[in-house]
Coordinates of C-alpha atoms and ligand atoms in Angstrom, one line a residue:
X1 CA 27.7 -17.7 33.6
X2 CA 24.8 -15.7 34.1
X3 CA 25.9 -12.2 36.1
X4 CA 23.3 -9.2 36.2
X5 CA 19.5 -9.1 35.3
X6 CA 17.6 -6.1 34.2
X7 CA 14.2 -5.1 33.6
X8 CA 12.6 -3.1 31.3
X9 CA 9.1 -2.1 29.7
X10 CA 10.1 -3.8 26.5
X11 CA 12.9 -6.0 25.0
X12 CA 13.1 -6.2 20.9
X13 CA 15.0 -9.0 19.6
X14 CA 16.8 -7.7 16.2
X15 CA 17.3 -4.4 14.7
X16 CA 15.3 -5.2 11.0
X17 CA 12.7 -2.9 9.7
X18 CA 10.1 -3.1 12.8
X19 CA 12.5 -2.9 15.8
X20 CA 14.5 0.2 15.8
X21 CA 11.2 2.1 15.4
X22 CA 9.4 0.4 17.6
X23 CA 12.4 1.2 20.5
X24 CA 11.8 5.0 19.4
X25 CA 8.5 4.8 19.9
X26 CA 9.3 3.1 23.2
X27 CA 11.5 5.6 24.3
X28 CA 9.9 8.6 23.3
X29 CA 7.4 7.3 25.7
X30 CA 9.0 7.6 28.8
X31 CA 9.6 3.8 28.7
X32 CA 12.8 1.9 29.2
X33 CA 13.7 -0.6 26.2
X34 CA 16.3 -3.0 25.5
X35 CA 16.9 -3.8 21.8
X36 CA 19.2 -6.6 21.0
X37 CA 21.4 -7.1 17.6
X38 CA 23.7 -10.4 17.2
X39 CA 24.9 -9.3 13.9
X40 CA 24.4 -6.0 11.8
X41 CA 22.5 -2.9 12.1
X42 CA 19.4 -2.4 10.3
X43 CA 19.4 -6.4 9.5
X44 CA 19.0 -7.6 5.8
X45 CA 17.6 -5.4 3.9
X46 CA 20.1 -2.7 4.4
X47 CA 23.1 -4.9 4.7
X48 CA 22.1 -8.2 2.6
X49 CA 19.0 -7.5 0.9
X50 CA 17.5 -4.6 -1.3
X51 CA 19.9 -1.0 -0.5
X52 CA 23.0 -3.4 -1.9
X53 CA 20.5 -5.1 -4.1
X54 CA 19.0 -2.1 -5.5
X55 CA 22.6 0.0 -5.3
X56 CA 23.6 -2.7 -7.8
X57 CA 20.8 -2.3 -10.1
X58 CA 21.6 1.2 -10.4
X59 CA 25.0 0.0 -11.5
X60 CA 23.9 -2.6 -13.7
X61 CA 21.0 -0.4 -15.7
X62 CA 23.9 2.8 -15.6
X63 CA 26.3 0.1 -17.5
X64 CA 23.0 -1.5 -19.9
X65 CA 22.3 2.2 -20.8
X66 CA 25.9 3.2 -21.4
X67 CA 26.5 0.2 -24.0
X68 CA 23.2 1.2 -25.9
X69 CA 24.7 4.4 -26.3
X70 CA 24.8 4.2 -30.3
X71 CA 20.7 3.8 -29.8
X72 CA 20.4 7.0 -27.7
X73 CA 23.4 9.0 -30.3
X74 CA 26.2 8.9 -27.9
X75 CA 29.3 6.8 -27.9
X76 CA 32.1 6.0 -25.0
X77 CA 33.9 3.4 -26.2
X78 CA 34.7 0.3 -24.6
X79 CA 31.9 0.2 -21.5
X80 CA 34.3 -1.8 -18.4
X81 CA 32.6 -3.0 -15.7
X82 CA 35.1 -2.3 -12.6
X83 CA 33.7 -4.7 -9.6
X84 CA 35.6 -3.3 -7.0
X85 CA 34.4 0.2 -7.5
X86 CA 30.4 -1.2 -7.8
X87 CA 31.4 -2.7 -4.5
X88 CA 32.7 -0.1 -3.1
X89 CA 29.9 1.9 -4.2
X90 CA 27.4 -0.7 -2.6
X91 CA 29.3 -1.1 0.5
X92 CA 29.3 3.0 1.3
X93 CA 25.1 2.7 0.4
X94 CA 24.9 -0.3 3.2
X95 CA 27.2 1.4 5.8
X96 CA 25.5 5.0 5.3
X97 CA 21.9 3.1 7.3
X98 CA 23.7 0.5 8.8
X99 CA 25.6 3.4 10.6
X100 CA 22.2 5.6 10.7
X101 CA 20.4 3.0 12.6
X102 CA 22.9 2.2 15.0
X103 CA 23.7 6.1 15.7
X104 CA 19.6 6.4 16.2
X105 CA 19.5 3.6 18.6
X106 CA 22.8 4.7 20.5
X107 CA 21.0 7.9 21.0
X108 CA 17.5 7.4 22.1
X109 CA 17.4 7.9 25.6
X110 CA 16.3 5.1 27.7
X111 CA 17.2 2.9 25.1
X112 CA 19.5 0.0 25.9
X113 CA 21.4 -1.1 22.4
X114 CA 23.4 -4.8 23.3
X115 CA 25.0 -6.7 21.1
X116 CA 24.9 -10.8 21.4
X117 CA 22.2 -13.3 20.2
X118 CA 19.5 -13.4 22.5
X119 CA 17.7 -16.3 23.6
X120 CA 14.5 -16.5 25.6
X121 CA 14.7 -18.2 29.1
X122 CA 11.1 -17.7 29.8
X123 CA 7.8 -15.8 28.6
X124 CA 9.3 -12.6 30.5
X125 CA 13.3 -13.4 29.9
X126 CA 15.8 -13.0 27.6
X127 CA 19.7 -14.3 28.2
X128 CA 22.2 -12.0 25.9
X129 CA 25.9 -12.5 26.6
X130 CA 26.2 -12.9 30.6
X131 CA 23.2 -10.8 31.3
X132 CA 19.1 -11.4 31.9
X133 CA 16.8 -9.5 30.8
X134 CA 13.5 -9.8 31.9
X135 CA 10.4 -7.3 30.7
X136 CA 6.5 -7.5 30.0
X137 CA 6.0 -7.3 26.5
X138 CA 9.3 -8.6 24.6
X139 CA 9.0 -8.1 20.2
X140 CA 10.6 -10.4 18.1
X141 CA 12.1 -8.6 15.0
X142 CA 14.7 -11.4 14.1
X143 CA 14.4 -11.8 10.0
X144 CA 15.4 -14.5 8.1
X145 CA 18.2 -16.2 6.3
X146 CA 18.9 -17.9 2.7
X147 CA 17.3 -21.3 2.3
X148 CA 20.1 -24.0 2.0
X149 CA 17.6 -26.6 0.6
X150 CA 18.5 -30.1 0.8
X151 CA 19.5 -31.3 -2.8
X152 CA 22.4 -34.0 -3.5
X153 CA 26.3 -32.7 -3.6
X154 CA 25.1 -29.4 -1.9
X155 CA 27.8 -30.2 1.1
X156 CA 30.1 -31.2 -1.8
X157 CA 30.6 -27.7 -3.8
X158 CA 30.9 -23.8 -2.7
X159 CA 27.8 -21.7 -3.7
X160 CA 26.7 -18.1 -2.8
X161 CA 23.7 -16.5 -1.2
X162 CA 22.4 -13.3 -0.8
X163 CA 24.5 -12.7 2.2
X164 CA 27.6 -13.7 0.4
X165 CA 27.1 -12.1 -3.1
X166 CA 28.1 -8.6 -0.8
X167 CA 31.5 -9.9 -0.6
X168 CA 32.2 -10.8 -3.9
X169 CA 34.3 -8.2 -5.6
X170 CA 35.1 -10.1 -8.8
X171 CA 32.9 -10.9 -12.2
X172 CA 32.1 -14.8 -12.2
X173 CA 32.3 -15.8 -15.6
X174 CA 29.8 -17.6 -15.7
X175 CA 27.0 -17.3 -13.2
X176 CA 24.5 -20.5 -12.3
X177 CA 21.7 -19.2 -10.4
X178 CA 19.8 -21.6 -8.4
X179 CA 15.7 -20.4 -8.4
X180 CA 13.8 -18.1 -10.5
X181 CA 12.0 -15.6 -8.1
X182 CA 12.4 -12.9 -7.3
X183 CA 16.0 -12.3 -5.6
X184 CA 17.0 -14.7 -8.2
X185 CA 16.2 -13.0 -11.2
X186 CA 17.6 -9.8 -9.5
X187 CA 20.6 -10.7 -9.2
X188 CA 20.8 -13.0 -12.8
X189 CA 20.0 -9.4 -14.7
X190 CA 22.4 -7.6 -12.7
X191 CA 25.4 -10.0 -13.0
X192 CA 24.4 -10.5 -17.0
X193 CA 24.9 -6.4 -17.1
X194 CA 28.2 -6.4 -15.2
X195 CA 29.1 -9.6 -18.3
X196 CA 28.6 -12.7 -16.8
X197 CA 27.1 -15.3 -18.6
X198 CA 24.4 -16.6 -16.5
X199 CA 21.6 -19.1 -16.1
X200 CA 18.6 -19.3 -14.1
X201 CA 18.1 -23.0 -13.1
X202 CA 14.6 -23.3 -12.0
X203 CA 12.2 -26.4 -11.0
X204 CA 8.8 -25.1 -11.6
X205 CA 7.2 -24.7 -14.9
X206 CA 8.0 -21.2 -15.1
X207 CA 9.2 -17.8 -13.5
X208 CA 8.1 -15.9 -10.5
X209 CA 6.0 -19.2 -10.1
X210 CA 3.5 -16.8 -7.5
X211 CA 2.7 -14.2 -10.6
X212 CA 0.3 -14.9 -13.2
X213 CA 1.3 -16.2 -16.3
X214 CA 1.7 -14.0 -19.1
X215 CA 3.8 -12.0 -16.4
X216 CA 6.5 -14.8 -15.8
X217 CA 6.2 -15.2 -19.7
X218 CA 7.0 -11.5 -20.0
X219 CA 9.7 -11.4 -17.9
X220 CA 11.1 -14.1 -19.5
X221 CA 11.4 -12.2 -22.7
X222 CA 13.0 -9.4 -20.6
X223 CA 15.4 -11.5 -19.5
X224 CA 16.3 -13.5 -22.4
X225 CA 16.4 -10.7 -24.7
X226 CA 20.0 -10.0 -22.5
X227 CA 21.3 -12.9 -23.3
X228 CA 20.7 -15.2 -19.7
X229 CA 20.0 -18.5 -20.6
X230 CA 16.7 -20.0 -18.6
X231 CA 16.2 -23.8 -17.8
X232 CA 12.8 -24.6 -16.3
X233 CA 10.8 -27.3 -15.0
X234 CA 14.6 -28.4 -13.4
X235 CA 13.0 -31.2 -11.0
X236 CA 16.1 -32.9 -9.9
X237 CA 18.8 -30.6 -9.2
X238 CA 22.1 -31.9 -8.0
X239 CA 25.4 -30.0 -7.6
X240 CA 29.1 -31.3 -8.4
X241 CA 32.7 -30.1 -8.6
X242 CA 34.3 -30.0 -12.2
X243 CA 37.5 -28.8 -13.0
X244 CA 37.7 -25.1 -12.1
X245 CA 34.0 -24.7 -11.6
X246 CA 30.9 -26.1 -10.5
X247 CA 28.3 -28.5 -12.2
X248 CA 24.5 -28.2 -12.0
X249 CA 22.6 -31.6 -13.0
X250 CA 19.2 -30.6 -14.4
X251 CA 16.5 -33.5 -15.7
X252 CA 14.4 -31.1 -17.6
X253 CA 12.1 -31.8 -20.2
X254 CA 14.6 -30.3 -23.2
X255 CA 18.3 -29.2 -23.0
X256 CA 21.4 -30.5 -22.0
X257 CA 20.8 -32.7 -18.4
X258 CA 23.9 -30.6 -16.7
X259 CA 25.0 -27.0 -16.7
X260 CA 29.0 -26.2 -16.3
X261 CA 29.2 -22.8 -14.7
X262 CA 31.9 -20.9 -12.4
X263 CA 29.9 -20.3 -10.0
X264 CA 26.5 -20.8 -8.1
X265 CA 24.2 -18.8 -6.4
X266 CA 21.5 -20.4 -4.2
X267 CA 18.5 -18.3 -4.5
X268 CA 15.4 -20.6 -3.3
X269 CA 13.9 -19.1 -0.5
X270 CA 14.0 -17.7 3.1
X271 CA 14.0 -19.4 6.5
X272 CA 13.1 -17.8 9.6
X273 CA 15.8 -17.3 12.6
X274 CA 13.6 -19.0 15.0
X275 CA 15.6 -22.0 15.6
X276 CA 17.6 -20.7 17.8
X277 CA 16.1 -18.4 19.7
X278 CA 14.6 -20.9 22.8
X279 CA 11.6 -20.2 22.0
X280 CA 10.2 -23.5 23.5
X281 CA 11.2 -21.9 26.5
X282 CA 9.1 -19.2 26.4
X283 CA 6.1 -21.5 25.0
X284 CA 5.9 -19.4 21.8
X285 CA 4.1 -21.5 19.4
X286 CA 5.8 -22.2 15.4
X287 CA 4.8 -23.5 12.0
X288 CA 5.9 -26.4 10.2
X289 CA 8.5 -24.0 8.7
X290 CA 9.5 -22.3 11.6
X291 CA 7.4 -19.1 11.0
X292 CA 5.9 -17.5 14.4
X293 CA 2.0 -17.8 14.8
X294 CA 0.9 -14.5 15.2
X295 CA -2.8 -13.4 15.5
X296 CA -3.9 -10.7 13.3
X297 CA -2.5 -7.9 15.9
X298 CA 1.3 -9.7 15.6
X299 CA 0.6 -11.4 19.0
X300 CA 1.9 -14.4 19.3
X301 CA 0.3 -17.7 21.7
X302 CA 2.3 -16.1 24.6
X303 CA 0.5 -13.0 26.1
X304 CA 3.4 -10.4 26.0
X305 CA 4.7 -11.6 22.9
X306 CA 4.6 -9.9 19.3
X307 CA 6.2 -11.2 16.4
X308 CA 6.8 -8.7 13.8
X309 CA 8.6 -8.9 10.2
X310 CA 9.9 -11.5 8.0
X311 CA 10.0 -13.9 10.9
X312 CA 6.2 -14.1 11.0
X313 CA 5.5 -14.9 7.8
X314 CA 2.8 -12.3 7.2
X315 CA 4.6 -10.4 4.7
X316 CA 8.1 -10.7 3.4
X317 CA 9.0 -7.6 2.7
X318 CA 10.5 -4.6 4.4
X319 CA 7.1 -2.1 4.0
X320 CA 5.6 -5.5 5.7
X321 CA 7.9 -5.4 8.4
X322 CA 7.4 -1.3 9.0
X323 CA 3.9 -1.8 8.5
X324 CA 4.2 -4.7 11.1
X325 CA 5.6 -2.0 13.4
X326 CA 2.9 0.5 12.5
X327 CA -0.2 -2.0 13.7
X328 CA 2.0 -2.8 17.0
X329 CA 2.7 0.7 17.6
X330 CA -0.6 2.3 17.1
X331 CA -2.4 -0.4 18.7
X332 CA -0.2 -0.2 22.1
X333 CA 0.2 3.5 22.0
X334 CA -2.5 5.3 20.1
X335 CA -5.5 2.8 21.6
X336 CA -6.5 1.7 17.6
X337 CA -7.4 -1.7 16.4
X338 CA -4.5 -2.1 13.4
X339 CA -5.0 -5.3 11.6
X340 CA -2.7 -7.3 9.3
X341 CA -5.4 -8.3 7.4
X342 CA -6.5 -4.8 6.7
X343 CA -3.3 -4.1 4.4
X344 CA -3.4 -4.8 0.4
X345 CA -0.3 -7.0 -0.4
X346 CA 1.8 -5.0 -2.8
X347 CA 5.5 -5.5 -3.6
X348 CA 7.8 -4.8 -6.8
X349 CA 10.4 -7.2 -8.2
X350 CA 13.3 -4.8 -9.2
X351 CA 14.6 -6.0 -12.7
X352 CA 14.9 -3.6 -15.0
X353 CA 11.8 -2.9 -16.3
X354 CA 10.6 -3.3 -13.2
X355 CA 7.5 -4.9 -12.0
X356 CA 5.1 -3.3 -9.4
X357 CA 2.2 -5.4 -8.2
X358 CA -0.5 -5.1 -5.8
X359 CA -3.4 -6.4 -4.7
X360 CA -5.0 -10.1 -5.7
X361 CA -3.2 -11.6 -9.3
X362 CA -5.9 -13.0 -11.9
X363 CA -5.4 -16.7 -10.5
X364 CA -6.7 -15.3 -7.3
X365 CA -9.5 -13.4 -9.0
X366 CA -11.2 -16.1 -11.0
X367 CA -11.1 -18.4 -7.7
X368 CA -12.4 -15.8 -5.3
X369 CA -15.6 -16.3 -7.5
X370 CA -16.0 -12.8 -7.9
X371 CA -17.1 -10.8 -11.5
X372 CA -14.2 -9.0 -12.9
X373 CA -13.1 -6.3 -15.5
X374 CA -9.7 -6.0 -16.6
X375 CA -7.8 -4.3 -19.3
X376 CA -4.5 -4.7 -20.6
X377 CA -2.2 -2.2 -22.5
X378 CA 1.1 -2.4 -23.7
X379 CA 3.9 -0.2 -22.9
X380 CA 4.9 -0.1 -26.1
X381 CA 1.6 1.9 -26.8
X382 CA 2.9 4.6 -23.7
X383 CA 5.2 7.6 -25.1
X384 CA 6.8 8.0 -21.7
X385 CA 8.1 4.4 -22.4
X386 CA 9.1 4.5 -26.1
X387 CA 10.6 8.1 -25.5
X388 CA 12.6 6.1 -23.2
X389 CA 13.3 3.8 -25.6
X390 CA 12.1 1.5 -22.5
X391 CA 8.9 0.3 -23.9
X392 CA 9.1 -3.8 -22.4
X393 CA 6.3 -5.0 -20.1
X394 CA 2.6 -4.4 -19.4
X395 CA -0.3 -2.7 -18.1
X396 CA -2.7 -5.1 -16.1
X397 CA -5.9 -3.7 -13.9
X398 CA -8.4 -5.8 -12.5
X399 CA -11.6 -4.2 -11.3
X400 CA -14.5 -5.6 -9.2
X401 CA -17.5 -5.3 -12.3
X402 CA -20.3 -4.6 -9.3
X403 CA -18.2 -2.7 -6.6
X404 CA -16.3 -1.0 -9.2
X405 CA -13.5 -1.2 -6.9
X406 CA -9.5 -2.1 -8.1
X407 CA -9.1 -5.8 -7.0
X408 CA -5.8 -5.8 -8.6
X409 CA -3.0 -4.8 -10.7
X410 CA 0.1 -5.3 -12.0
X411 CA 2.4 -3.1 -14.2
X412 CA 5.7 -4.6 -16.1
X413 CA 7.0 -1.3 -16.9
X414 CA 9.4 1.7 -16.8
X415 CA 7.9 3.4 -13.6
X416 CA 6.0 0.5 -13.3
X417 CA 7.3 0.0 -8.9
X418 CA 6.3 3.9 -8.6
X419 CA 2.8 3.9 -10.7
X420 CA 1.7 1.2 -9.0
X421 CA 1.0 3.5 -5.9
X422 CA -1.4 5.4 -7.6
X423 CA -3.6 2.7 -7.9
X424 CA -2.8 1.2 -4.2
X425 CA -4.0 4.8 -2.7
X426 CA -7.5 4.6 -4.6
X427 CA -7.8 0.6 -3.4
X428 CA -6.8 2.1 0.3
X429 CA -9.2 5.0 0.1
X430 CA -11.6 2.6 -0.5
X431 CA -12.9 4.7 -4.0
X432 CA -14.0 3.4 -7.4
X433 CA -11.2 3.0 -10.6
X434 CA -14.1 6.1 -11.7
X435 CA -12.0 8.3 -9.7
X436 CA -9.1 7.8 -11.7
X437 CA -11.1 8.1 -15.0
X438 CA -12.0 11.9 -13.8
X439 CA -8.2 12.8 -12.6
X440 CA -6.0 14.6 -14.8
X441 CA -2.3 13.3 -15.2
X442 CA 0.9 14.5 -15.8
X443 CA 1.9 14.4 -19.3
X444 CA 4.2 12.9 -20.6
X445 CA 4.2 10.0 -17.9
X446 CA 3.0 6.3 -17.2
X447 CA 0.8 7.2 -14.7
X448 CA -1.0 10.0 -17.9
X449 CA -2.2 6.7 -19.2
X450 CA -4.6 5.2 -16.3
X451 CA -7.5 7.3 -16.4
X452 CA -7.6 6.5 -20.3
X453 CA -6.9 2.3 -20.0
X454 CA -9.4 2.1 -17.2
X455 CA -11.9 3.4 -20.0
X456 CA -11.2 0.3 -22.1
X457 CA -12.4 -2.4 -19.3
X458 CA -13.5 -5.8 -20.5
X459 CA -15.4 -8.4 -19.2
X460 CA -12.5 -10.8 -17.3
X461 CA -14.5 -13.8 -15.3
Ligands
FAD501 C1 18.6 -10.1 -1.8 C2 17.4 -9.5 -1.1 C3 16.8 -8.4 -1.7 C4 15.6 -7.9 -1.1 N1 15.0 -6.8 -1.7 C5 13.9 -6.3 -1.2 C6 13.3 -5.1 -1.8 O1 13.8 -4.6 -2.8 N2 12.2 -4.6 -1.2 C7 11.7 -5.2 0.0 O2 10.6 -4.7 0.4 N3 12.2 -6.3 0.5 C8 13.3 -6.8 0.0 N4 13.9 -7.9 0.6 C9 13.3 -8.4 1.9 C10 13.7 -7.5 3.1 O3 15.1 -7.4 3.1 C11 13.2 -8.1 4.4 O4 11.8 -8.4 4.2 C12 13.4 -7.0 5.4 O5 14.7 -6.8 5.7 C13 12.6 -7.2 6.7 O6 13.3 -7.9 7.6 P1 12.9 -8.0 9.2 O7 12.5 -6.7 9.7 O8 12.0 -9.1 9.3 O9 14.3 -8.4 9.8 P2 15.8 -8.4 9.3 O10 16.0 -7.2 8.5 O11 16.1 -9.7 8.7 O12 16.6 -8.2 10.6 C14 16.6 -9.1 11.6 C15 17.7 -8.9 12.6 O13 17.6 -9.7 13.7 C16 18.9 -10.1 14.1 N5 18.8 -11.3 14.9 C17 18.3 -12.5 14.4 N6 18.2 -13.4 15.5 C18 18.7 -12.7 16.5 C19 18.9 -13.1 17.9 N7 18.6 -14.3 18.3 N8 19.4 -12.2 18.8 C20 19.7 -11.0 18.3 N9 19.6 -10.5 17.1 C21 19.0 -11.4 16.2 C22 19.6 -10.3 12.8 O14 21.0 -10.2 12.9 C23 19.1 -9.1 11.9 O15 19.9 -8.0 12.0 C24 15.1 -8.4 0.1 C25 15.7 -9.5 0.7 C26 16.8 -10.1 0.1 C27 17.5 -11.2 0.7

């Protein structure tokens, strides 16, 4: 029954990436906020998505490196993966920001922290547990969830999702992993490190279906080279129990039609948390897959309402999400104009080699119509990378051949997340790949190598 009702200058609706600093900004203002959280602090990515993710790739590369010890001229024996301790190890990295957001929150002044899933009773109204609270301009920062995609026996057999994996403090023997993107292929190289055998079931024709395709072809290699077995073009996949495990029926071109494995991780997606948030009673307008419409300043239909994050669809990512609360915020405090579509998509997927990307992929180039140069250089070419003895993966640069401006890039590599910024900054300045040409680098690094490769441009399209 509904008790009290409050008002405030702002409500957020989840504690992600955008919110908490959004209520800071809020409050250090002078304005009163109410920022609402039904589950954990700080949402998925530092609970369910990349500090555990990436706090197990740390202990999957530490274990990789340790059993090529005989390359590097060291040896310790018998490497044991101890899942309890890589748990507990991944558990303190979550709870250290889960427990940083929730102690910023807790102490911004004029900042109302509740607990409860909130629901909209109006454009201006929110119901949380027994109480209504009612403000001008309410943010949506609710996130998503794992995709539980509608495919026979899936009510029929346990499987695991991101959200799950963080419980699991045992070694599945072996590992079926359902879609070969990006948290997919994650966790398939980190659970083939800790000794799992694993497969990547996937339906479309290749890898990282989004990338171009000597990238999925490369990182194919990568992972194959470790020993996880890949099954592609998997059109019809069905799940069923078998004694002691779990059975994945494939029709693919070549290959056994059914995969035996102990256990199954869904990996195929994200869905918004908009179902349940009434947002029919606040008029706020959705896409066919739930996404909030947002205009290019993260309003939605509804004056007063912003959607920022995951939940939008605009991005994906958690810089999407901060940068989400960087247009908001600068637009409502600092009087700018912040667009969405003024930001140059970039993201990394976290295997080891890594693979930073950003900007527009070649698919993208040859139909934007425009003339390109591009170059590509192995990293088996860069010393960094064979000192390393890490020298897997790529090079890629795409350059505009009249504006002379970076259109895109892409770098399978050691270093390859981190030198990917140093191409981003000169596409954000707005300057010429010549800028890079005249810079002197570091040596011995990755990044050494740029102003030399973007000498060796070729025609592209
Ligand atoms: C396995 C995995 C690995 C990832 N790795 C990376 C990575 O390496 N790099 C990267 O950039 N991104 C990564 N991501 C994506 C990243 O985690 C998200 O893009 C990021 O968390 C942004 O989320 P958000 O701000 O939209 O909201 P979220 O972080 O999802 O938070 C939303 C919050 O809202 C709360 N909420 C929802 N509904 C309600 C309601 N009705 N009432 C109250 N509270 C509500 C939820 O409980 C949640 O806490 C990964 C994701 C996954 C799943």
């Amino acid at each position: 029954m509904t008790t009290t009702m409050k008002h405030f200058d702002a409500i957020i609706i989840g504690t992600g990436q955008a919110g908490p600093s959004l209520a800071a900004r809020f409050a250090g203002a002078g304005k009163t906020v109410a920022i609402i959280e039904r589950h954990k602090f700080g949402g998925t990515c530092v609970n369910t998505g990349c500090i555990p993710t990436k706090t197990l790739v740390a202990s999957a590369y530490a274990i990789h490196v340790a059993g090529r010890g005989a390359e590097y001229g060291f040896s310790v024996g018998d490497v044991r993966t101890d899942m309890k301790r890589i748990k507990a190890r991944k558990d303190a990295a979550s709870a250290r920001s889960n427990k940083g957001v929730e102690e910023w929150l807790r102490g911004l002044a004029d900042c109302t922290v509740i607990q409860g899933h909130a629901r909209f009773q109006s454009s201006h109204s929110v119901l949380v547990n027994d109480e209504v609270l009612e403000a001008d301009k309410i943010f949506i920062n609710v996130g998503g969830r794992a995709s539980i995609p509608e495919m026979p026996g899936i009510h029929d057999v346990p499987f695991l999702n991101n959200s799950s994996m963080m419980n699991i403090e045992f070694l599945p023997k072996h590992f079926i992993i359902v879609g070969g993107s990006y948290i997919g292929l994650e966790f398939a190289q980190i659970y083939r490190r800790f000794g799992s055998e694993v497969t990547i079931v996937e339906m479309g024709a290749r890898l990282i279906g989004r990338e171009d395709e000597d990238i999925s072809q490369a990182v194919r290699e990568i992972l194959e080279a470790e020993g996880i077995h890949i099954r592609l073009n998997a059109k019809c996949i069905s799940l069923a129990k078998r004694d002691g495990g779990v059975a994945v029926g494939i029709t693919c071109e070549e290959g056994p039609p059914e995969i035996v494995g102990t256990h199954i991780l869904m990996a195929v997606g994200r869905t918004p948390n908009t179902s349940d948030l009434g947002l029919e009673q606040a008029g706020v307008a959705i896409d066919h897959r739930g996404f909030i419409i947002v205009d290019d300043q993260l309003q939605t239909n509804v004056p007063g309402i912003w959607a920022l994050g995951d939940c939008n669809g605009r991005g994906g990512f958690t810089h999407t999400s901060y940068n989400d609360y960087e247009i908001v915020a600068d637009n409502l405090f600092n009087d700018d104009h912040r667009r969405v579509s003024d930001r140059i998509m970039a993201y990394a997927l976290y295997i080891d080699p890594p693979l930073g990307r950003c900007g527009m992929t070649d698919a993208e180039i040859r139909q934007s119509g425009l003339r390109a140069l591009a170059v590509k250089y192995p990293m088996s070419k860069v010393s960094r990378a064979y000192e390393k003895g890490e020298a897997q993966g790529f090079i890629k640069i795409c350059v505009d051949a009249e504006t002379k401006m970076i259109l895109g890039a892409a770098i399978l590599g050691v270093g390859g997340d981190e030198v990917i910024h140093d191409l981003l900054d000169i596409m954000y300045a707005k300057a010429t790949y010549t800028v890079i040409r005249r810079a002197m680098h570091i040596h011995p690094t990755v990044s050494e190598y740029l102003p030399t490769i973007l000498g060796m441009l070729e025609p592209f399209v």
